[in-house]
Tab-separated table of C-alpha atoms in Angstrom:
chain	number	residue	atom	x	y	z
J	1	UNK	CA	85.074	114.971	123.555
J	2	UNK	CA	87.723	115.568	126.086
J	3	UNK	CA	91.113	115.702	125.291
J	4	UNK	CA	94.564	115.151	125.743
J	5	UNK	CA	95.338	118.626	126.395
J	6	UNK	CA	92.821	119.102	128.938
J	7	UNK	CA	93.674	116.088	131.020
J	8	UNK	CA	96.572	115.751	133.508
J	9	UNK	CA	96.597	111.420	132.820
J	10	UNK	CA	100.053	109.650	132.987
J	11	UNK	CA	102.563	109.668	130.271
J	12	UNK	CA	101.906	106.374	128.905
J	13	UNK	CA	98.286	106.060	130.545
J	14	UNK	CA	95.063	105.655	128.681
J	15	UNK	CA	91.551	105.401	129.825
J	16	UNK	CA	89.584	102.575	129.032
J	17	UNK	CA	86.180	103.104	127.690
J	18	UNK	CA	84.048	100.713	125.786
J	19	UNK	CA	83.746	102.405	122.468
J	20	UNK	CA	79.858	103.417	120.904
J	21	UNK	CA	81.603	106.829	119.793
J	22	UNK	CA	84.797	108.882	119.132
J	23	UNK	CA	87.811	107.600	121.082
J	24	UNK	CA	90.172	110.213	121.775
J	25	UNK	CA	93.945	109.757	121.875
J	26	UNK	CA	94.133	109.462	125.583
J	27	UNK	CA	91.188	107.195	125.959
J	28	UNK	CA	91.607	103.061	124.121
J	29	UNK	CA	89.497	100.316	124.002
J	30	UNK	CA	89.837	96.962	125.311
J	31	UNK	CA	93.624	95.500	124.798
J	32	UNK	CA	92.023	92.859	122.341
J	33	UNK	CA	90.638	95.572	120.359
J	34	UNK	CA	93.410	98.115	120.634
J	35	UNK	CA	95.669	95.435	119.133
J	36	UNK	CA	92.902	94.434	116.383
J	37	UNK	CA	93.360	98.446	115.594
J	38	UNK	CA	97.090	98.599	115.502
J	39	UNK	CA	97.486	95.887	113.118
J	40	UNK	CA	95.258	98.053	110.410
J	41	UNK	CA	97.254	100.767	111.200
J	42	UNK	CA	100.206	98.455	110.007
J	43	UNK	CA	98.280	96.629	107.100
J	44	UNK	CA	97.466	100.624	105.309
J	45	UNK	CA	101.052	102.106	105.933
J	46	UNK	CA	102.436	98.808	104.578
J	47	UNK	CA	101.866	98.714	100.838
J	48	UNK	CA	103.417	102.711	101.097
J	49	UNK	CA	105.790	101.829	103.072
J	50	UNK	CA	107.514	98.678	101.936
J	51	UNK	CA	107.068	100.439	97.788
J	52	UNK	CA	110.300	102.852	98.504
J	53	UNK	CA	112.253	100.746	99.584
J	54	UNK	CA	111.748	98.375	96.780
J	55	UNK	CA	111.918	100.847	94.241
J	56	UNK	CA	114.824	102.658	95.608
J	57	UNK	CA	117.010	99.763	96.529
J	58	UNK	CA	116.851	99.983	99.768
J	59	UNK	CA	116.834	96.522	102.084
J	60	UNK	CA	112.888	96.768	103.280
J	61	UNK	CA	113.477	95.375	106.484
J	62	UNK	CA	115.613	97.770	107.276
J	63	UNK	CA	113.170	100.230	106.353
J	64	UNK	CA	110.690	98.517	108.112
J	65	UNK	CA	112.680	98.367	111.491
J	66	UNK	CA	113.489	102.199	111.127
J	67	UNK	CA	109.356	103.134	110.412
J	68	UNK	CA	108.339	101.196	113.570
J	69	UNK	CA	111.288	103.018	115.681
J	70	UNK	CA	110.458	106.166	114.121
J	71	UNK	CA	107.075	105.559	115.184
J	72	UNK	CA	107.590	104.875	118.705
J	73	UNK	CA	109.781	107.613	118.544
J	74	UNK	CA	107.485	110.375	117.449
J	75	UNK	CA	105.125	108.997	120.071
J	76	UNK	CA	107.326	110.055	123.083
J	77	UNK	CA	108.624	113.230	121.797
J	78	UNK	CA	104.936	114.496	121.346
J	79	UNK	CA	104.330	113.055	124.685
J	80	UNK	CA	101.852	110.198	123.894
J	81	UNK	CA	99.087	112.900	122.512
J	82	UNK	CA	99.710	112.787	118.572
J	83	UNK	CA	98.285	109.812	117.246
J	84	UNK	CA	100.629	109.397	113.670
J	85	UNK	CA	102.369	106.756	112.046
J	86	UNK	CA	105.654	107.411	110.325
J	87	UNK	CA	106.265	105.728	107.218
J	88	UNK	CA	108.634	105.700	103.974
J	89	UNK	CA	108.030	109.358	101.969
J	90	UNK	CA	107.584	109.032	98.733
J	91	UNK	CA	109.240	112.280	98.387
J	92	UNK	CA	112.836	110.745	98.840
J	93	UNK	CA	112.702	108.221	95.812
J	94	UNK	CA	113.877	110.406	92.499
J	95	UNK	CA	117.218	112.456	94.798
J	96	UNK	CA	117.618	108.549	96.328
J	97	UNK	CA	117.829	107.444	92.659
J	98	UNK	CA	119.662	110.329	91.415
J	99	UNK	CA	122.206	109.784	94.256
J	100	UNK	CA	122.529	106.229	94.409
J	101	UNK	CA	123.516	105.924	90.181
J	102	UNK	CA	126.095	109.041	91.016
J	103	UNK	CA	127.689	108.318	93.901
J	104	UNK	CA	126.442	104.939	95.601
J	105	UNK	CA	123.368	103.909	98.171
J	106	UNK	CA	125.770	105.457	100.686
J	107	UNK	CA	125.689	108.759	99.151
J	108	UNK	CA	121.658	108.407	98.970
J	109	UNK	CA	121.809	108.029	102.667
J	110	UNK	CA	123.853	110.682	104.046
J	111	UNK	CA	121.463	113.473	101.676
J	112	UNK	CA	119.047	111.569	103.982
J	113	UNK	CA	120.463	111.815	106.925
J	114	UNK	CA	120.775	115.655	105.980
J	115	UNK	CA	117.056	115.764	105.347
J	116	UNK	CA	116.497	114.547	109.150
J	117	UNK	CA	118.718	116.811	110.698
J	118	UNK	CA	117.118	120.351	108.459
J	119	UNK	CA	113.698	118.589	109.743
J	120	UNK	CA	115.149	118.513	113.504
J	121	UNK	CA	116.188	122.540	112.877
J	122	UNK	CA	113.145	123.852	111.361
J	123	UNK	CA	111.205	121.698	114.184
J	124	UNK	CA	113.169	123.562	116.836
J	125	UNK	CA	112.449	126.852	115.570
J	126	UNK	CA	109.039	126.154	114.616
J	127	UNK	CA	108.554	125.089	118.504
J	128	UNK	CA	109.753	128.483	119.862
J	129	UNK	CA	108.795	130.623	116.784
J	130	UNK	CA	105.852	128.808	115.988
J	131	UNK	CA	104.774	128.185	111.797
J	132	UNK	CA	103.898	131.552	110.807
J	133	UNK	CA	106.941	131.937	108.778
J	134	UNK	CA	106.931	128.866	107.165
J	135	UNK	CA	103.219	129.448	105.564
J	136	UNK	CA	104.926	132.883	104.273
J	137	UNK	CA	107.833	131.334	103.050
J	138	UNK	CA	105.873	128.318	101.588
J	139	UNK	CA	102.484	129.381	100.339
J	140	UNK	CA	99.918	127.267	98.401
J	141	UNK	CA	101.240	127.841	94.871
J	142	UNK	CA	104.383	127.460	95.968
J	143	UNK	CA	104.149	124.116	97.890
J	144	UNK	CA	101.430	122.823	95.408
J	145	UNK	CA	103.960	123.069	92.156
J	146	UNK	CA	106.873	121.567	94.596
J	147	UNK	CA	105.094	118.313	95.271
J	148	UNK	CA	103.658	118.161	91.960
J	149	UNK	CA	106.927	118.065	89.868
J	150	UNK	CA	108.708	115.588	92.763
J	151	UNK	CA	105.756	113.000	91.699
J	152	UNK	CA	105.722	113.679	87.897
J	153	UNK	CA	110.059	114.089	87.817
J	154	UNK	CA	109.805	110.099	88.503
J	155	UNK	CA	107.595	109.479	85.198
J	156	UNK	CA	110.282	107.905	83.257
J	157	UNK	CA	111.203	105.648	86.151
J	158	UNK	CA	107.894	104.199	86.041
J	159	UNK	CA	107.751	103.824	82.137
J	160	UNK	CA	111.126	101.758	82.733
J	161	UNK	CA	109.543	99.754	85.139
J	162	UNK	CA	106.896	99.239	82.971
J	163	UNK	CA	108.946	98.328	80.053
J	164	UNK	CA	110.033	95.264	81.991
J	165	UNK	CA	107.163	93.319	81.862
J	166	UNK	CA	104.078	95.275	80.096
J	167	UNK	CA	101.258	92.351	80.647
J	168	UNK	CA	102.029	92.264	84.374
J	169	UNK	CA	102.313	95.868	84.741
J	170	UNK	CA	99.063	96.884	82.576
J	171	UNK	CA	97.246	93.918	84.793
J	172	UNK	CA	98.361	95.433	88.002
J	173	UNK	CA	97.164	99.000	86.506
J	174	UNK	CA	93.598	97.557	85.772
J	175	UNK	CA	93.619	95.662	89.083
J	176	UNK	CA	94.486	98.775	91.037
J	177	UNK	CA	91.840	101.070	89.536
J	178	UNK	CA	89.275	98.443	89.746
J	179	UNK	CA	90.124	97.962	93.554
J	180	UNK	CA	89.845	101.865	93.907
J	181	UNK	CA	86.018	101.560	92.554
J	182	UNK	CA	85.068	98.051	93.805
J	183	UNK	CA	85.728	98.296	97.230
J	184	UNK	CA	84.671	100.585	100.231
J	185	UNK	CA	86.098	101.769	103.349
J	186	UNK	CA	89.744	100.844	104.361
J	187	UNK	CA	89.470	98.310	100.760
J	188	UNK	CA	89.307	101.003	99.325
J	189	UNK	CA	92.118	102.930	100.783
J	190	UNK	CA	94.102	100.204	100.567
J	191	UNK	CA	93.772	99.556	96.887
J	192	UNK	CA	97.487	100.219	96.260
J	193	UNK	CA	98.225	97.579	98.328
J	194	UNK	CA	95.614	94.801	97.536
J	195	UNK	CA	97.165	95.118	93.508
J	196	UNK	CA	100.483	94.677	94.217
J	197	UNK	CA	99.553	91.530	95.964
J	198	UNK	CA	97.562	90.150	93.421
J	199	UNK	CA	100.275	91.198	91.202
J	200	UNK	CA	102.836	89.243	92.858
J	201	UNK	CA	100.072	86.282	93.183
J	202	UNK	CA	100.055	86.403	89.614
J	203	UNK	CA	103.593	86.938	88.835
J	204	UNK	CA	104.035	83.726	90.685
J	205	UNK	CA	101.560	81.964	89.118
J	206	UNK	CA	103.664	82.717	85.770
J	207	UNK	CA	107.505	81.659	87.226
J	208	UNK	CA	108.151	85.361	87.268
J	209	UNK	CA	109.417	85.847	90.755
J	210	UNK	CA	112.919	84.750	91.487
J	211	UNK	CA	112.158	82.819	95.437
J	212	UNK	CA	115.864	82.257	95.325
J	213	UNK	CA	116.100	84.964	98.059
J	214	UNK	CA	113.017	84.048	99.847
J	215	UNK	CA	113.837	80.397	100.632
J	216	UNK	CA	117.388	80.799	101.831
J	217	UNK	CA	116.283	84.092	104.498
J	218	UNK	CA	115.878	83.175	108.002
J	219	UNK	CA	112.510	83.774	110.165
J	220	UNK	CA	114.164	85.430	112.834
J	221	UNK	CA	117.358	88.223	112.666
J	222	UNK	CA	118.604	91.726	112.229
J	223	UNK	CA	118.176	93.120	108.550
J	224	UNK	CA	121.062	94.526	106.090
J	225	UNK	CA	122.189	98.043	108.198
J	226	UNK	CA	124.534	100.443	105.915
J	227	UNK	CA	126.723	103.663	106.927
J	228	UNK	CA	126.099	106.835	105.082
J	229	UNK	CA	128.924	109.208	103.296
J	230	UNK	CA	128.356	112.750	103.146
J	231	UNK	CA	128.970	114.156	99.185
J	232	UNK	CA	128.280	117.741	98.308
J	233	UNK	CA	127.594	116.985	94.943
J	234	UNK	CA	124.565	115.128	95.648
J	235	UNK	CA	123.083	117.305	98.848
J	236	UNK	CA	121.481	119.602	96.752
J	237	UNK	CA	118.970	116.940	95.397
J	238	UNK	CA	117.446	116.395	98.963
J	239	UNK	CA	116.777	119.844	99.908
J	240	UNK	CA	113.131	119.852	98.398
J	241	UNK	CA	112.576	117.010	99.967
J	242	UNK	CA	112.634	119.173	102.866
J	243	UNK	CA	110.098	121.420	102.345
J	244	UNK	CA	107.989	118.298	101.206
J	245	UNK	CA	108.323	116.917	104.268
J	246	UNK	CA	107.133	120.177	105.973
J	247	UNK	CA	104.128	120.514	104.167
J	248	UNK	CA	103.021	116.806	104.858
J	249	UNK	CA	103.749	117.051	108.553
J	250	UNK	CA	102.156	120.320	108.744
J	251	UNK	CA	98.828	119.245	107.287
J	252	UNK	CA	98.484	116.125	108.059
J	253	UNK	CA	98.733	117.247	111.963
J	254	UNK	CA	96.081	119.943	110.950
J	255	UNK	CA	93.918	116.973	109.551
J	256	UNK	CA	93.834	115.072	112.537
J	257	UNK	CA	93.669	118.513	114.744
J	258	UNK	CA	90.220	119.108	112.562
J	259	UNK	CA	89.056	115.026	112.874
J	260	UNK	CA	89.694	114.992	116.957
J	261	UNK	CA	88.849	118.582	117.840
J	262	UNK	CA	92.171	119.104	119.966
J	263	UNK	CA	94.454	122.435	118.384
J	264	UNK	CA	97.713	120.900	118.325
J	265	UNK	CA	99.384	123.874	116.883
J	266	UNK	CA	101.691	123.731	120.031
J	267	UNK	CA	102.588	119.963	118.586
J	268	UNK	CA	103.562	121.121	115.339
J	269	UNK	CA	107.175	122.000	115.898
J	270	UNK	CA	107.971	118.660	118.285
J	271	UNK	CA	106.476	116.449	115.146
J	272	UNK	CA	108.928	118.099	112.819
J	273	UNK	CA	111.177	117.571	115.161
J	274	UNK	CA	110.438	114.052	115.414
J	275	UNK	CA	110.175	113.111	111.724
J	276	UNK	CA	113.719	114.518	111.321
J	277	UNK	CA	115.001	112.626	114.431
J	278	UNK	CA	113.577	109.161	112.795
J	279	UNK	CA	114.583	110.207	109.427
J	280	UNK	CA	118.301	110.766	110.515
J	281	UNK	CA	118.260	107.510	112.274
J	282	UNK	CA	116.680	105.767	109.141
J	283	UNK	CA	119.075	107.278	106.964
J	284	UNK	CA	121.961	106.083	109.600
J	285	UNK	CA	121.845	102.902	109.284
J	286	UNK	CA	120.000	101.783	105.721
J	287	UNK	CA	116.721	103.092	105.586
J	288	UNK	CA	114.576	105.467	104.069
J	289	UNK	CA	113.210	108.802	105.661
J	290	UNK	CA	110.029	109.001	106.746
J	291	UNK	CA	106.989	111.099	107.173
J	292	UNK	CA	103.323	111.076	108.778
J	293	UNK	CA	101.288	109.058	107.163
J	294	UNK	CA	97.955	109.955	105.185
J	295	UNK	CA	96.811	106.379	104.859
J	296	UNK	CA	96.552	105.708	108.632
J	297	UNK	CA	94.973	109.170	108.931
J	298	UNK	CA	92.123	107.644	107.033
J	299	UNK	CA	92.117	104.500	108.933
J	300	UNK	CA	91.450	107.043	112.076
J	301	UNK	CA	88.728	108.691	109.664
J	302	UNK	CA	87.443	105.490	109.314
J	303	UNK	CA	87.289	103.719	112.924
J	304	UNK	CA	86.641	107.060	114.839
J	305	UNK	CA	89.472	105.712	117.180
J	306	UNK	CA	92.374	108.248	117.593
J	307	UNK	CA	94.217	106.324	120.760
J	308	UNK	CA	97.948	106.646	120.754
J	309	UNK	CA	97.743	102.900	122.031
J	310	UNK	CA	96.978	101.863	118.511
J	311	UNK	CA	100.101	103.339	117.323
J	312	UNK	CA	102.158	101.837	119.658
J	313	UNK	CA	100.751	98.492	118.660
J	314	UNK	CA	101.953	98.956	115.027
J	315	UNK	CA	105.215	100.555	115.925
J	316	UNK	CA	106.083	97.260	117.821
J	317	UNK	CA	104.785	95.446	114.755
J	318	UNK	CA	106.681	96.977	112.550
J	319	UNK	CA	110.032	96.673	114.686
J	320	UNK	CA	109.135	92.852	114.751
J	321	UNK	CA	108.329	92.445	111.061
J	322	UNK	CA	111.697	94.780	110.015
J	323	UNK	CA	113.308	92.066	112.954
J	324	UNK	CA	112.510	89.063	110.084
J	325	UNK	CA	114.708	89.290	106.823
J	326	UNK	CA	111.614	86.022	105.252
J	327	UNK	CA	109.493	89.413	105.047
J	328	UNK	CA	112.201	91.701	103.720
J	329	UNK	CA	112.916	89.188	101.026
J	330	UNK	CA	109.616	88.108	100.055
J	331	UNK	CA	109.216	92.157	99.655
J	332	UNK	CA	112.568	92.324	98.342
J	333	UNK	CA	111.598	89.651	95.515
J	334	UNK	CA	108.100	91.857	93.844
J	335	UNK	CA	108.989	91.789	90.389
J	336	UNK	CA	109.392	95.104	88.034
J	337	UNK	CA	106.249	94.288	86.197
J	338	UNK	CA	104.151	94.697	89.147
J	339	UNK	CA	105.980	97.938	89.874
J	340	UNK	CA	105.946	99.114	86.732
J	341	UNK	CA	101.770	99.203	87.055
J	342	UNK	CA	101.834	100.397	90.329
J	343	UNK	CA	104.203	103.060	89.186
J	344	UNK	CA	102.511	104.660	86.815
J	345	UNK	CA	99.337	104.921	88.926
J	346	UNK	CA	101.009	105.945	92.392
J	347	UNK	CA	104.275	108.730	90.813
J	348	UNK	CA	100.759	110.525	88.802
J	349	UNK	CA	98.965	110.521	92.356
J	350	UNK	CA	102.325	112.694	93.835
J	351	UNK	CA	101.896	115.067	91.207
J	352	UNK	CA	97.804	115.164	92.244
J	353	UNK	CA	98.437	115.733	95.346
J	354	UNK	CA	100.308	118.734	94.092
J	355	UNK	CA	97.211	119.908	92.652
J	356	UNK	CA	95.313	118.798	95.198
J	357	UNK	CA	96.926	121.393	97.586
J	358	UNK	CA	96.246	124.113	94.705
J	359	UNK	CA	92.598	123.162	94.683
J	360	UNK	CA	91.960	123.300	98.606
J	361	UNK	CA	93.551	126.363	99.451
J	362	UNK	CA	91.830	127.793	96.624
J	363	UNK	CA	94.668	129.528	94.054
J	364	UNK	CA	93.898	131.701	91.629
J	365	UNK	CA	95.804	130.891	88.325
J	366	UNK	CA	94.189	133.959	86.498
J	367	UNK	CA	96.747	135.549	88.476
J	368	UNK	CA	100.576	136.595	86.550
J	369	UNK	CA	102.424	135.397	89.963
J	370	UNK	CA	100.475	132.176	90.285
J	371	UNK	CA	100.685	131.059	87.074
J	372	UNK	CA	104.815	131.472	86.146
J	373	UNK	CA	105.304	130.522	89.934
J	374	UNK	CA	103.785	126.293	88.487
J	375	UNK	CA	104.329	127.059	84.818
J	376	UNK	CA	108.042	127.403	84.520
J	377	UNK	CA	109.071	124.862	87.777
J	378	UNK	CA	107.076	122.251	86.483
J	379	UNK	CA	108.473	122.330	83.222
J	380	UNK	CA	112.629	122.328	84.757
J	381	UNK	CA	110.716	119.429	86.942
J	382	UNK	CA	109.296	117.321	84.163
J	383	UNK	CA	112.029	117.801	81.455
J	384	UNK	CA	114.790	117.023	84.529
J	385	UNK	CA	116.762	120.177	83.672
J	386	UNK	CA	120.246	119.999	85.523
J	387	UNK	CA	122.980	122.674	86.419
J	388	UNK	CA	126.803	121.523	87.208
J	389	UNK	CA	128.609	124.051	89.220
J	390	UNK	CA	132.095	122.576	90.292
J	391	UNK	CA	131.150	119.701	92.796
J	392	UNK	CA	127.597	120.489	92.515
J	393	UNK	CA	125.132	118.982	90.553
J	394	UNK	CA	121.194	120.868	90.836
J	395	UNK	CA	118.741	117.919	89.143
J	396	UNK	CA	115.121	118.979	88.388
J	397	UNK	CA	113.706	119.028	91.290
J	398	UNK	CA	116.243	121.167	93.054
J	399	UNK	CA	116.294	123.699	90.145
J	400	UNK	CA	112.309	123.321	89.849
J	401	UNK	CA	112.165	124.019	93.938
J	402	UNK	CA	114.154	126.650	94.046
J	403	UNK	CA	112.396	128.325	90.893
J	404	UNK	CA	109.076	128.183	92.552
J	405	UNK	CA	110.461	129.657	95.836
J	406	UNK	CA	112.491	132.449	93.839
J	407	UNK	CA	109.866	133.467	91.101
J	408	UNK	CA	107.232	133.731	93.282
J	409	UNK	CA	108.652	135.805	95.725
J	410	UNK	CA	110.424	138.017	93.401
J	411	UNK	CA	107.436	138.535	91.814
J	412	UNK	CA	105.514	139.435	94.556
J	413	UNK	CA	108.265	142.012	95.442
J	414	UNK	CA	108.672	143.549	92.580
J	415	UNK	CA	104.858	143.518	91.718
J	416	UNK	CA	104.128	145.137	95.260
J	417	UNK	CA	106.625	147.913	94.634
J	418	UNK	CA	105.390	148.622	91.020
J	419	UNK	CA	101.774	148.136	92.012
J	420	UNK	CA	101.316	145.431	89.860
J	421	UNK	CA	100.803	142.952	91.951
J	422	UNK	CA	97.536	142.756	94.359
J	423	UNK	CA	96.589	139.900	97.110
């Protein structure tokens, strides 16, 4: 398959072939079918996408607006030849939370904007230095237990939600793990989405969505924008959030390196760079910060079609639904029941994918450093520990972050200069 590195085509140039086979990111398909592409790519980051915002308060237009500029974004600064879509990270919900009941929404969005511009740093030196360090700083054990306790940190949130309305929530639950197991192909993927609609269907059906909002929106406008404030208190709380955001951008440009054949280790450091740059603008002006997204990676998976074109057809979308405050209020309007089941489900599969990272890279827990490295951050994640110092207040998933980081390589020290410790 040829690629984009090994053609000299124009910036914003693709070459048309007629499909029967892999279509690389430099090559589309007919316009007709390009578009027909795009709008999957926007129909499997949507359900993801359009979730944080709801759950963290956040106006989803807005968010919306800022994923499809992110997106178009990300395109040019990895010149047209990294086919990813950035959506809302999942990552950001419990320090958004956290921040938001401390110190205000505002507060929530400067620790975002802060998240962007660490992303934009460690992007910079990752271009020039390359990402050697990072997989030392950050190894598998490490990043695995990090992710994990972000996803299982937000367990009582969901059993709030839940609380609200049980019957809607369990009926979402059931609907969503019967979509999972019913359904092939991008169905399938998309089962997260497909129950929340039926939820909302449902929660309709019953007088259990207030319309209110939905009715007195306009078709056509700009969506709610807010200003961030910068507190110290509540900065802490977003700096895992950074390392999450590493290891997603990090292997989910390795997964589509592996699906298209093309090394785009060079790439690496510009998409950083380019997730922080949308994340800061996001944060800027109401939105939520955002990341590469796994569910379009699978619609690529899927389709065999890796064309940057595609993604430029749902970044316009996107900027054109987040341009219609009737969409951000019908997604403004889901009810808690219906998060409340899809809760439950989707804050476990964070924590999975925790384990999931354990599993692939192969970590052996029979091992002292491996083992207290998970054991003891999971617990500070899970139980919420906190630490006030002055100004400063360490929730969790700082504490739980900065235990992994700090146990494991003190351990690893030590054990190296005692000889107790072997690789």
């Amino acid at each position: 398959m040829a690629t984009p590195e090994t053609r000299s085509r124009g910036f914003l140039s693709w070459r048309k072939v007629d499909g029967g086979g892999v279509i690389a990111p430099d090559e589309r398909l007919s316009w007709p079918r390009t578009v027909g592409i795009g709008l999957q790519h926007v129909v499997a980051m949507f359900g993801a996408t359009f979730l944080v915002p709801v759950l963290t308060g956040f106006p989803p237009a807005t968010t919306l607006l800022f994923s499809g500029i992110g997106t178009i974004l990300f395109l040019l600064i990895t010149r047209n030849r990294l086919p990813s879509y950035l959506g809302s990270s999942f990552a950001i919900i419990a320090p958004v939370l956290a921040a938001t009941a401390s110190d205000g929404q505002s507060a929530a969005l400067g620790g975002i904007v802060v998240v962007g511009a660490l992303l934009i740093l460690i992007g910079a030196i990752a271009h020039f230095a390359g990402i050697g360090w990072i997989e030392v700083l950050m190894p598998p054990v490490v990043t695995g237990t990090i992710v994990a306790l972000i996803g299982l940190n937000l367990a009582p949130t969901a059993k709030t939600n839940y609380e609200e309305d049980p019957v809607i929530a369990t009926v979402v639950l059931v609907l969503l793990v019967a979509s999972v197991v019913l359904f092939r192909g991008l169905l399938g993927r998309l089962a997260i989405f497909l129950s929340v609609i039926l939820g909302y269907v449902i929660s309709l059906l019953f007088d259990k969505v207030d319309t209110s909002g939905i009715a007195d929106a306009t078709w056509i406008g700009f969506p709610e924008f807010h200003t961030p404030t910068f507190h110290l208190s509540v900065i802490p709380m977003f700096l895992p959030v950074v390392l999450v955001l590493l290891v997603e951008n990090i292997g989910h440009v390795k997964s589509v390196a592996t699906m298209t054949g093309v090394n785009y280790d060079r790439r690496i450091g510009r998409a950083l760079a380019a997730d922080g740059l949308a994340t800061v603008l996001a944060g800027s002006g109401g939105g939520s910060a955002t990341t590469t997204y796994a569910e379009n990676i699978g619609v690529m998976a899927a389709t065999k079609v890796y064309s940057t074109a595609a993604y430029w057809i749902a970044g316009v979308v996107a900027v054109l639904l987040g341009l219609s405050p009737k969409v951000g209020a019908v997604i403004a309007a889901v009810p808690p029941g219906v998060l409340g089941g899809v809760t439950t489900a989707l804050y476990g599969l964070v924590g999975i994918l925790g384990v999931h990272i354990w599993v692939t890279n192969r970590v052996d827990f029979s091992k002292p450093v491996n083992q207290f490295t998970a054991a003891i951050p999971l617990v500070i994640g899970i139980a919420d520990f906190t630490w006030v110092i002055g100004d400063l207040n360490f929730g969790g998933i700082a504490l739980g972050a900065a235990a992994a980081l700090a146990i494991y390589h003190a351990m690893t020290l030590i054990g190296r200069w005692r000889g107790t410790v072997t690789n």
